[in-house]
């Protein structure tokens, strides 16, 4: 290794000597063969050194700079056969930045990361083994790039970012591009959107070059234009550039209301859209109604320069004809905005007000004065028809009645007390009809009876004919010694000051003492008690107010009255499965008008299920009976029919309609089976029992007679007891005959049974049981022939209900019954609904029981329904063991006589 190094040093010394000797001649020889090469500082450059012969003929490749005799780079190819070529680079020149690529064609020296001091003339020498040395020369120029351009505004301030502006239309753009450094001197120019607009530059000081651009009066089309400052001093690299985008504030170009409705309906909410385009940034849209800004808006950006604003508002009648303004403005552009106006056409129903004539004094109008009203109307569209109302009744033009309508005025000539009241007018247009508020008209007048308020022709009124005689009088029924209160109602404006009463019985006319009646306001109440027939007659009263006395007095006809008589001769002239007609003969009305009522009563519960009335006659038609019957059968119930009359004094005795029943009550299956079994063995048992009893009675009678003959005292006691029992039996028969004679028809319920209530019936049942008990102790068997069976309670009628079919739920609470009685005309239960053949029954299903069911009306027991012991038809009727037993026990001989 030391030998090789020593040889290499000797070799380089030899080369240096040869170069010094031949340098001048070689330089002269190759001075016209210099090639120019440019390189950019910091980048790479290649210097070619072509080798035109095989590498086996190459001895060495040497690179020199300028006139230096020592190479700065060498390639030793002498031992290439045994090893790779040896490369050497002078560390003080290139070092690792240079690399000679001998395998490349042409071979070249690659210099990386050029430095400014790398500039110079480079010489490449190739030494061959057998041929002459070749040399190549290169003049390397190192280009120094300029710095990045900077842009200054007109005041010399650096522009930051990438935006230029924002500018407004008509502004001038004045900017300066400044470039520092660069070798050779760079060029500086301005480009707009890639087009060169200014390439005139000047050197400011030192190596600083500037180019000032003036771009006057920018337009909307210049928006987003790219202003580029470009500098370059070689084509080996791309020019250096600094670009800015022109930003502008633009005013709105258009504004319009999109599809505004032709008409607006008052008080209906609408959404109106206004659109503006061309503004940058997006325009701010505001709405104005007159000078007042509308706040209920919603803005939306459609694209970069289109904005919409939606106004939500409900126009009023006051907005008709007003202008709605939509304004668009860019707040960054001072004093510039666009706006559009839209005149609103608001349609609405008429706005109507009524006013009494301004020349009239409201509180000084009397009968006989002329009065007029004015109707003020404001409408869009205009009103088409005008109407007038008095107390909500339409007024028609009537010249004979002095009612005159002219334009928007109503004239009432010679007003009367009937003219008083509330007046209103209405106007009609395409949007509808509006009625004004009511205007009260007060007409002062003398007192009149309340029944004459509207002309005196109302039913039961106190009208008068032209001669002045009374046509109608209020009928009042009273009994002798009954104190009645007779109210005298009058109408007067102003109110009555005093009242007067008078009595007339066709024999004499007498004034009524003031202490017998009381007066307050427009009512006077007379307390009257007729004693004799002369006290029945006509009572009149009249009042006086500040206008004057009453012209026609109020008349009351006092008659002798009593409860109505029950109806009679009730029949079913026409009956089918679907309907039935019930016709009765009315009884005496008690001296007062009477109303006839039909009730359908539940047989199971004794409660009224349905009822309706007829004020003319006791005639009723019941329809849809098949549906009602099916419902009652489903409920295991039935309905009976009762008819009675009502007048002012009260109600008559109810009458049961015989042979009329809706539905059917079926006994429980278990009871039926048990009784069926009983029927099978009962005749046998009864036969055996009767045989034993007859034998026992025969023996007992014979023994009794024998002993009575022997003991007279016992017989006397038995005879006394028997006589007492016969008297009681006769007394009972007499009472039954008297009650039977008092009944007008066979259907009339006994008054005492209807009025006395549950307690009375309980007492009767106790008496009957006591009679039955006493019969067991009597000695005589003949006294039992006329006695009724105490365990058999006859079913006088079956309770059911009929159409118009109003169900009546039961109440257990007394307060609820009183409330319903007040609400439903004195009845204790409110009606249910019967619709489309369906009866809404509020009664729960009542299980069949062996006890009797009571029928109650207003707290009184009207009848007792049959128990579950319902007899079969004819001879197959069910036998009651207890009755037979009681019958047999009545023939027993008292123990006291034994």
XYZ file of C-alpha atoms in Angstrom, residues 116-827:
712
model
C -21.716 30.994 -6.705
C -17.964 30.406 -6.581
C -18.369 27.345 -8.788
C -18.575 29.683 -11.740
C -15.541 29.455 -14.065
C -13.913 27.633 -16.990
C -13.593 23.908 -16.580
C -11.341 21.663 -18.665
C -11.683 17.937 -19.100
C -8.592 15.994 -20.263
C -8.702 12.348 -21.322
C -5.437 10.428 -21.441
C -5.383 7.322 -23.616
C -2.963 4.480 -23.716
C -1.998 4.708 -27.338
C -3.665 7.727 -28.832
C -3.315 11.458 -28.307
C -4.876 13.156 -25.279
C -8.255 14.914 -25.794
C -9.398 18.077 -24.023
C -12.844 19.763 -23.636
C -13.468 23.238 -22.187
C -16.674 24.593 -20.548
C -17.472 28.105 -19.370
C -19.806 27.506 -16.430
C -22.009 30.468 -15.449
C -23.815 30.191 -12.117
C -27.171 32.031 -12.162
C -28.347 33.490 -8.830
C -32.141 33.599 -8.679
C -33.889 36.727 -7.340
C -35.852 36.691 -4.098
C -39.626 36.122 -3.990
C -41.473 39.238 -5.210
C -43.355 41.299 -2.615
C -46.359 43.558 -3.325
C -46.918 46.954 -1.743
C -50.080 49.065 -1.713
C -50.164 52.656 -2.783
C -48.932 53.727 0.631
C -45.961 51.328 0.541
C -47.415 48.795 2.959
C -46.899 45.101 2.394
C -50.030 43.196 1.345
C -50.671 40.128 3.422
C -52.708 37.101 2.481
C -53.912 36.386 -1.002
C -56.729 38.938 -1.408
C -56.510 42.344 -2.921
C -59.108 44.673 -1.521
C -62.008 44.547 -0.985
C -62.588 47.318 -3.475
C -65.748 48.985 -4.689
C -66.848 49.592 -8.219
C -64.988 52.580 -9.752
C -61.975 52.367 -7.457
C -58.370 52.431 -8.811
C -55.961 49.637 -8.082
C -52.400 50.930 -7.381
C -49.887 48.273 -6.368
C -46.087 47.909 -6.607
C -44.110 44.714 -7.156
C -40.607 44.726 -5.581
C -37.820 42.189 -6.315
C -34.426 41.994 -4.616
C -31.234 40.222 -5.781
C -30.618 38.033 -8.727
C -27.758 37.523 -11.182
C -28.073 38.402 -13.963
C -30.573 41.230 -13.269
C -34.115 39.814 -13.268
C -37.153 41.052 -15.142
C -40.261 42.235 -13.137
C -43.722 42.350 -14.764
C -47.447 42.365 -13.908
C -50.000 39.876 -15.211
C -53.813 39.977 -14.791
C -55.507 36.636 -15.216
C -52.296 35.350 -16.897
C -52.015 38.206 -19.380
C -49.030 40.553 -19.187
C -50.313 44.083 -18.608
C -47.125 45.838 -17.450
C -43.446 44.842 -18.020
C -41.888 48.195 -17.372
C -39.677 48.011 -14.327
C -36.936 50.115 -12.895
C -34.040 49.666 -10.534
C -34.668 51.462 -7.309
C -31.465 51.162 -5.341
C -28.746 48.513 -5.207
C -30.124 45.242 -6.471
C -33.816 46.185 -5.819
C -36.075 46.330 -8.888
C -39.716 47.622 -8.765
C -42.716 47.643 -11.129
C -45.666 49.957 -10.177
C -49.093 48.971 -11.616
C -52.008 51.392 -12.004
C -55.309 49.681 -12.896
C -57.964 52.382 -12.989
C -61.783 52.255 -12.478
C -62.362 48.617 -11.721
C -65.702 47.173 -12.747
C -67.974 44.370 -11.539
C -66.299 42.175 -14.163
C -62.964 42.576 -12.367
C -64.269 40.643 -9.384
C -61.928 37.758 -8.524
C -59.354 38.900 -11.078
C -55.866 37.520 -10.333
C -53.101 40.142 -10.147
C -49.698 38.431 -10.463
C -46.235 39.935 -9.942
C -43.690 37.819 -11.864
C -39.885 37.931 -11.895
C -37.308 35.799 -13.780
C -33.648 35.933 -14.918
C -33.277 32.501 -16.532
C -35.333 30.052 -18.413
C -33.834 27.151 -16.592
C -36.383 27.497 -13.782
C -39.938 28.728 -13.531
C -40.438 32.427 -12.810
C -41.132 33.442 -9.243
C -44.628 34.860 -8.758
C -46.779 36.490 -6.112
C -50.552 36.561 -6.863
C -53.535 38.336 -5.327
C -57.268 37.859 -5.991
C -59.270 41.048 -6.333
C -62.094 41.177 -3.787
C -64.914 43.636 -4.301
C -67.987 44.874 -2.430
C -70.845 45.020 -4.908
C -74.219 46.632 -4.575
C -77.430 44.624 -5.299
C -78.416 44.477 -8.927
C -82.052 43.325 -8.710
C -84.842 43.078 -6.169
C -88.391 41.848 -6.632
C -91.320 40.343 -4.765
C -91.881 36.829 -6.087
C -95.451 36.001 -7.108
C -97.290 38.340 -4.739
C -100.986 37.470 -4.275
C -103.422 39.723 -6.057
C -105.590 40.035 -2.954
C -105.060 39.406 0.728
C -107.779 38.259 3.101
C -107.782 40.169 6.344
C -106.504 38.353 9.441
C -105.178 35.454 7.352
C -101.463 34.776 7.626
C -99.363 34.924 4.480
C -95.723 34.370 3.557
C -94.368 36.853 1.001
C -90.949 36.208 -0.620
C -88.575 38.943 -1.776
C -85.421 38.075 -3.769
C -82.281 40.110 -4.404
C -79.309 39.281 -6.662
C -75.903 40.762 -7.482
C -74.802 41.823 -4.035
C -71.395 40.906 -2.604
C -71.476 39.965 0.163
C -75.118 38.845 0.201
C -77.574 41.657 0.568
C -79.470 42.372 3.770
C -83.203 42.508 3.015
C -85.580 44.510 5.180
C -89.346 44.906 4.984
C -91.319 48.032 5.689
C -95.017 48.713 5.954
C -95.149 52.408 5.486
C -92.361 53.635 7.743
C -92.588 50.767 10.216
C -90.103 47.943 9.794
C -91.507 44.399 9.820
C -89.609 42.061 12.104
C -91.086 38.636 11.434
C -88.809 37.631 8.557
C -86.644 34.664 7.576
C -83.560 35.136 5.342
C -81.987 32.466 3.153
C -78.959 32.466 0.833
C -79.623 30.668 -2.447
C -76.126 31.044 -3.993
C -73.147 33.391 -3.796
C -75.031 36.539 -4.729
C -78.737 35.616 -4.431
C -80.633 36.201 -1.207
C -84.301 35.633 -0.381
C -86.284 36.958 2.547
C -89.675 35.560 3.589
C -92.054 37.845 5.433
C -94.779 36.227 7.529
C -97.615 38.553 8.395
C -101.381 38.707 8.737
C -102.820 41.834 7.129
C -105.554 43.724 8.904
C -108.355 45.741 7.483
C -106.273 48.845 8.123
C -103.604 47.575 5.710
C -105.855 47.849 2.684
C -104.226 50.230 0.205
C -100.986 50.477 2.166
C -97.594 49.872 0.583
C -95.306 47.022 1.513
C -91.645 47.806 0.717
C -88.829 45.300 0.252
C -85.343 46.853 0.470
C -81.996 45.192 -0.304
C -78.712 46.826 0.625
C -75.054 45.999 1.065
C -73.916 47.552 4.335
C -70.349 47.704 3.003
C -71.414 49.939 0.144
C -72.443 53.182 1.711
C -75.635 54.830 0.546
C -76.479 52.301 -2.130
C -79.611 50.122 -1.879
C -82.447 48.844 -4.026
C -86.103 48.576 -3.029
C -89.432 47.627 -4.549
C -92.949 48.568 -3.475
C -96.084 46.467 -3.471
C -99.498 47.950 -2.821
C -101.671 45.602 -0.806
C -105.270 44.877 -1.697
C -106.799 43.509 1.510
C -110.310 42.129 1.233
C -112.439 41.631 4.308
C -116.051 41.256 5.350
C -117.871 44.487 6.025
C -117.091 46.400 9.186
C -120.441 47.602 10.405
C -121.439 50.013 13.151
C -124.897 51.262 14.020
C -125.693 54.624 15.510
C -128.881 56.276 16.691
C -129.650 59.477 14.901
C -127.372 62.211 16.277
C -130.320 64.596 16.756
C -132.136 62.185 19.094
C -131.830 62.017 22.869
C -131.555 58.389 23.884
C -133.433 58.659 27.203
C -136.193 60.954 25.936
C -137.994 58.788 23.355
C -141.679 58.092 23.997
C -144.438 56.333 22.136
C -145.400 58.308 19.044
C -141.927 59.776 18.366
C -140.006 59.294 15.119
C -136.680 57.501 15.369
C -133.983 56.748 12.812
C -130.753 54.776 12.798
C -127.666 55.099 10.633
C -125.539 52.126 9.526
C -121.897 52.883 8.794
C -120.149 50.312 6.596
C -116.545 49.928 5.516
C -115.853 46.973 3.249
C -113.569 45.680 0.492
C -115.082 44.812 -1.900
C -118.040 47.143 -1.501
C -121.128 45.856 0.225
C -123.985 44.584 -1.919
C -126.884 44.355 0.520
C -127.842 45.973 3.806
C -130.235 44.430 6.339
C -131.785 45.577 9.607
C -132.688 43.497 12.656
C -134.907 44.124 15.645
C -134.250 41.758 18.543
C -132.492 39.426 16.077
C -135.553 39.380 13.792
C -135.095 40.601 10.214
C -136.945 43.819 9.455
C -138.573 44.248 6.064
C -139.606 47.476 4.427
C -143.198 48.093 5.530
C -144.670 51.474 4.800
C -147.977 50.678 6.473
C -146.132 49.753 9.663
C -144.051 52.926 9.309
C -140.792 50.997 8.843
C -138.802 52.736 6.109
C -135.336 51.764 4.857
C -133.471 54.327 2.812
C -129.854 53.835 1.780
C -127.949 53.209 4.962
C -130.703 54.573 7.248
C -133.662 52.999 9.033
C -136.612 55.232 9.908
C -139.248 54.212 12.465
C -142.272 56.485 12.466
C -144.626 56.740 15.423
C -142.775 54.181 17.539
C -144.679 52.070 20.031
C -143.602 50.091 23.053
C -143.141 47.092 20.772
C -140.513 49.141 18.921
C -138.246 49.100 21.955
C -135.426 46.627 22.002
C -132.111 46.012 20.322
C -131.444 47.054 16.747
C -128.599 45.958 14.515
C -127.679 46.228 10.875
C -125.694 43.851 8.683
C -123.858 44.289 5.409
C -122.968 41.591 2.889
C -120.148 41.497 0.354
C -118.199 38.785 -1.421
C -116.230 37.992 1.753
C -119.246 37.406 3.952
C -121.765 39.073 6.194
C -121.108 41.117 9.302
C -123.666 42.128 11.877
C -123.060 45.236 13.896
C -123.231 45.510 17.644
C -126.716 46.006 18.956
C -128.043 49.475 19.654
C -130.659 49.579 22.373
C -133.752 51.665 21.756
C -135.664 52.694 24.827
C -139.279 53.716 24.318
C -141.031 55.047 27.379
C -144.633 53.861 27.671
C -147.450 53.314 30.122
C -147.631 49.941 31.885
C -148.988 46.917 30.003
C -149.583 43.355 31.091
C -146.720 40.972 30.572
C -148.963 38.933 28.265
C -149.486 42.068 26.132
C -145.776 42.634 25.740
C -145.833 41.546 22.110
C -149.255 42.634 21.084
C -151.354 40.670 23.532
C -152.059 37.860 21.088
C -149.989 35.196 22.761
C -151.833 32.163 24.051
C -153.234 32.927 27.468
C -152.543 36.578 26.940
C -154.584 39.498 28.075
C -155.616 40.895 24.726
C -158.490 43.240 24.132
C -160.868 43.632 21.253
C -161.787 47.051 19.730
C -164.664 47.469 22.120
C -162.359 47.180 25.091
C -163.767 43.938 26.537
C -161.399 41.247 27.727
C -160.878 38.453 25.232
C -158.594 36.269 27.382
C -157.950 36.085 31.079
C -155.428 34.068 33.049
C -157.297 31.103 34.528
C -156.507 30.333 38.168
C -158.016 27.353 39.970
C -158.537 27.313 43.720
C -160.478 25.390 46.315
C -162.587 26.933 49.021
C -160.525 28.341 51.872
C -157.362 27.826 49.847
C -154.954 30.738 49.989
C -153.554 31.427 46.502
C -150.929 33.924 45.399
C -151.858 35.731 42.201
C -148.863 37.498 40.597
C -149.563 40.468 38.344
C -146.617 40.994 35.997
C -146.467 44.176 33.942
C -143.965 45.825 31.660
C -143.381 49.515 32.029
C -140.672 51.985 31.170
C -139.978 53.616 33.517
C -141.039 51.086 36.203
C -144.435 51.284 37.854
C -144.946 53.622 40.773
C -148.088 51.959 42.191
C -150.536 49.059 41.659
C -154.295 48.734 42.137
C -156.507 45.629 42.378
C -160.240 45.161 41.838
C -162.669 42.227 42.262
C -165.747 41.585 40.073
C -168.196 38.702 40.583
C -170.878 39.969 38.176
C -172.887 41.134 41.181
C -170.594 43.823 42.449
C -167.240 45.459 41.802
C -165.072 45.937 44.843
C -161.582 47.427 45.239
C -159.047 45.226 46.963
C -157.512 46.584 50.129
C -153.853 47.550 49.740
C -152.779 45.399 52.685
C -153.815 42.258 50.787
C -151.187 42.628 48.067
C -147.524 43.552 47.882
C -145.782 45.417 45.075
C -142.158 45.545 44.096
C -140.886 46.851 40.805
C -143.079 45.647 37.961
C -144.819 42.869 39.896
C -147.628 42.849 42.415
C -148.697 39.714 44.317
C -152.228 39.351 45.722
C -152.950 36.873 48.517
C -156.546 35.693 48.046
C -158.562 32.971 49.819
C -162.103 32.308 48.434
C -164.590 31.149 51.077
C -167.963 31.092 49.342
C -169.099 30.822 45.758
C -169.417 34.620 45.671
C -165.670 34.886 46.188
C -165.011 33.342 42.772
C -164.939 35.807 39.911
C -162.633 38.203 38.031
C -159.656 39.989 39.528
C -158.036 42.874 37.691
C -154.898 44.840 38.406
C -153.292 47.850 36.786
C -150.229 49.986 37.393
C -149.225 53.627 37.040
C -145.826 55.061 36.078
C -144.562 58.538 35.280
C -145.860 58.300 31.692
C -149.404 57.511 32.796
C -151.813 54.811 34.015
C -152.219 51.429 32.430
C -154.888 51.546 29.724
C -156.049 47.904 29.912
C -155.801 46.075 33.251
C -154.484 42.554 33.705
C -157.346 40.076 34.187
C -157.391 36.869 36.249
C -160.365 34.486 36.237
C -160.600 32.685 39.588
C -162.550 29.410 39.332
C -163.360 26.584 41.687
C -160.919 23.775 40.815
C -159.902 20.337 42.035
C -157.753 17.412 41.007
C -158.651 15.883 37.630
C -160.677 12.687 37.545
C -158.992 9.541 36.253
C -159.454 8.439 32.681
C -161.834 5.604 31.954
C -162.761 3.028 29.331
C -159.167 2.488 28.235
C -158.851 0.165 25.278
C -156.495 -0.979 22.545
C -158.383 -0.262 19.313
C -155.449 -1.242 17.141
C -152.510 -3.359 18.186
C -149.876 -5.257 16.195
C -146.486 -6.665 17.003
C -144.904 -3.410 15.894
C -147.194 -0.752 17.376
C -150.216 -0.209 19.583
C -152.864 2.500 19.944
C -154.181 3.291 23.430
C -157.450 5.227 23.651
C -159.110 6.360 26.899
C -162.031 8.566 27.802
C -160.999 11.733 29.658
C -162.496 12.448 33.048
C -163.495 15.729 34.603
C -160.621 18.210 34.302
C -161.202 19.663 37.778
C -162.053 23.041 36.281
C -158.544 23.555 34.832
C -156.785 22.485 31.650
C -155.375 19.009 31.984
C -152.577 17.045 30.333
C -152.610 13.275 29.855
C -149.528 11.201 30.637
C -148.720 7.611 29.718
C -145.999 5.723 31.579
C -144.359 2.372 30.897
C -143.345 0.806 34.195
C -140.943 -2.044 34.900
C -142.693 -5.061 36.324
C -139.585 -6.282 38.095
C -138.491 -3.051 39.753
C -141.683 -0.988 39.741
C -139.796 2.015 38.323
C -140.919 4.102 35.399
C -138.875 3.352 32.292
C -140.525 5.533 29.644
C -143.203 8.208 29.454
C -144.727 10.876 27.242
C -147.704 13.195 27.331
C -150.623 14.420 25.218
C -152.199 17.742 26.113
C -155.262 17.270 23.882
C -156.688 13.823 24.616
C -155.736 10.542 26.271
C -154.709 8.927 22.990
C -151.229 7.443 22.506
C -149.488 5.531 19.730
C -146.557 3.284 20.682
C -144.328 2.057 17.864
C -141.202 -0.122 17.582
C -142.676 -2.463 20.133
C -140.950 -5.530 18.644
C -137.520 -4.119 19.474
C -138.645 -3.018 22.927
C -140.184 -6.415 23.597
C -136.988 -8.181 22.507
C -134.975 -5.963 24.821
C -137.249 -6.586 27.779
C -137.153 -10.332 27.136
C -133.372 -10.177 27.022
C -133.449 -8.386 30.392
C -135.955 -10.938 31.735
C -138.322 -8.065 32.363
C -141.675 -6.733 31.193
C -143.399 -3.367 31.010
C -146.931 -2.315 31.868
C -148.842 0.798 30.835
C -150.377 3.400 33.209
C -152.358 6.492 32.162
C -153.271 9.483 34.329
C -154.168 13.184 34.013
C -152.422 16.263 35.458
C -153.691 19.796 35.920
C -152.633 22.798 37.932
C -153.834 21.216 41.171
C -152.081 17.889 40.774
C -152.495 14.458 39.213
C -155.361 12.026 39.027
C -155.437 8.412 40.078
C -153.410 6.318 37.587
C -155.213 3.718 35.501
C -153.609 0.438 34.494
C -154.128 -0.752 30.921
C -155.302 -4.321 31.241
C -154.080 -7.090 28.932
C -151.139 -4.980 27.771
C -147.628 -6.157 28.523
C -144.321 -5.728 26.706
C -141.694 -8.407 27.241
C -141.912 -11.405 29.552
C -140.456 -12.482 32.891
C -139.200 -16.065 32.870
C -138.618 -17.895 36.172
C -135.185 -19.326 36.785
C -134.573 -22.758 35.329
C -133.717 -24.266 38.729
C -136.974 -23.036 40.202
C -138.906 -24.366 37.224
C -137.319 -27.781 37.463
C -137.867 -27.911 41.209
C -141.500 -26.943 40.815
C -141.936 -29.404 37.973
C -140.673 -32.125 40.250
C -142.973 -30.898 42.981
C -145.961 -31.070 40.631
C -145.237 -34.755 39.970
C -145.433 -35.929 43.557
C -147.653 -33.193 45.009
C -151.070 -34.634 43.937
C -150.186 -37.993 45.451
C -149.078 -36.438 48.704
C -152.102 -34.193 48.821
C -154.465 -37.106 48.206
C -152.929 -39.130 51.006
C -152.939 -36.122 53.307
C -156.553 -35.267 52.544
C -157.644 -38.824 53.249
C -155.912 -38.803 56.626
C -157.280 -35.356 57.474
C -160.853 -36.282 56.529
C -160.703 -39.348 58.733
C -159.220 -37.342 61.543
C -161.818 -34.600 61.169
C -164.658 -37.071 61.234
C -163.381 -38.576 64.429
C -162.605 -35.223 65.977
C -166.018 -33.763 65.063
C -167.868 -36.666 66.543
C -165.816 -36.501 69.710
C -166.224 -32.726 69.878
C -169.990 -32.820 69.610
C -170.206 -35.374 72.326
C -168.049 -33.367 74.642
C -169.871 -30.099 73.905
C -173.084 -31.600 74.990
C -171.408 -32.536 78.230
C -169.612 -29.248 78.829
C -171.694 -26.140 78.012
C -169.036 -23.630 79.017
C -166.638 -24.772 76.390
C -169.303 -24.546 73.737
C -170.214 -21.070 74.827
C -166.593 -19.982 74.417
C -166.379 -21.642 71.029
C -169.653 -20.137 69.918
C -168.529 -16.694 71.078
C -165.261 -17.050 69.213
C -167.123 -18.255 66.135
C -169.535 -15.331 66.308
C -166.654 -12.916 66.658
C -164.948 -14.438 63.653
C -168.153 -14.229 61.593
C -168.504 -10.545 62.502
C -164.961 -9.816 61.392
C -165.579 -11.681 58.147
C -168.750 -9.682 57.518
C -166.938 -6.461 58.253
C -164.198 -7.352 55.732
C -166.805 -8.151 53.088
C -168.506 -4.825 53.698
C -165.244 -2.894 53.326
C -164.421 -4.682 50.084
C -167.851 -3.938 48.646
C -167.565 -0.246 49.529
C -164.116 0.028 47.931
C -165.376 -1.766 44.831
C -168.270 0.679 44.492
C -165.926 3.662 44.688
C -163.898 2.535 41.669
C -165.087 4.172 38.448
C -163.643 1.461 36.230
C -162.207 -1.950 36.906
C -158.744 -0.593 35.990
C -158.635 2.231 38.562
C -156.169 1.724 41.398
C -157.522 2.262 44.865
C -156.740 5.769 46.106
C -155.641 4.605 49.495
C -153.241 2.135 47.935
C -151.870 4.854 45.674
C -151.452 7.475 48.371
C -150.615 5.723 51.604
C -147.250 4.328 50.541
C -145.249 1.319 51.682
C -146.155 1.632 55.337
C -149.860 1.362 54.561
C -149.375 -1.816 52.558
C -147.245 -3.318 55.272
C -150.055 -2.658 57.761
C -152.550 -4.309 55.427
C -150.305 -7.335 55.089
C -149.992 -7.543 58.888
C -153.756 -7.325 59.287
C -154.269 -10.085 56.761
C -151.735 -12.275 58.561
C -153.469 -11.597 61.854
C -156.819 -12.536 60.324
C -155.269 -15.711 59.026
C -153.862 -16.479 62.453
C -157.171 -15.863 64.152
C -158.902 -18.223 61.758
C -156.617 -21.001 62.910
C -157.988 -20.596 66.448
C -161.684 -20.547 65.482
C -163.861 -23.569 65.935
C -166.187 -23.123 62.977
C -165.030 -24.251 59.522
C -167.914 -22.563 57.737
C -166.629 -19.072 58.538
C -163.680 -19.535 56.137
C -165.702 -19.676 52.950
C -165.621 -15.904 52.265
C -162.119 -15.253 53.558
C -159.510 -14.387 50.917
C -156.355 -16.423 50.865
C -153.814 -14.440 52.859
C -150.775 -15.735 50.925
C -152.134 -14.904 47.513
C -151.636 -11.221 46.577
C -153.539 -10.435 43.402
C -151.528 -8.790 40.630
C -153.704 -5.853 39.748
C -151.529 -4.753 36.878
C -148.137 -5.328 35.243
C -145.749 -2.402 35.037
C -144.141 -1.519 31.694
C -143.261 1.584 29.539
C -144.018 2.839 25.994
C -142.877 5.207 23.128
C -141.603 7.990 22.957
C -139.494 5.644 25.089
C -137.584 7.660 27.633
C -135.706 5.488 30.086
C -135.551 6.451 33.728
C -132.581 5.227 35.783
C -133.059 4.508 39.452
C -131.656 6.766 42.118
C -130.663 5.654 45.559
C -129.714 9.106 46.686
C -132.516 11.430 47.822
C -130.679 14.517 46.632
C -130.280 12.987 43.195
C -134.016 12.200 43.069
C -134.898 15.778 44.017
C -132.533 17.144 41.376
C -134.030 14.911 38.699
C -137.520 15.800 39.804
C -136.746 19.455 39.320
C -135.083 18.880 35.981
C -137.620 16.510 34.459
C -140.862 18.179 35.444
C -141.454 16.605 38.819
C -140.408 13.064 37.922
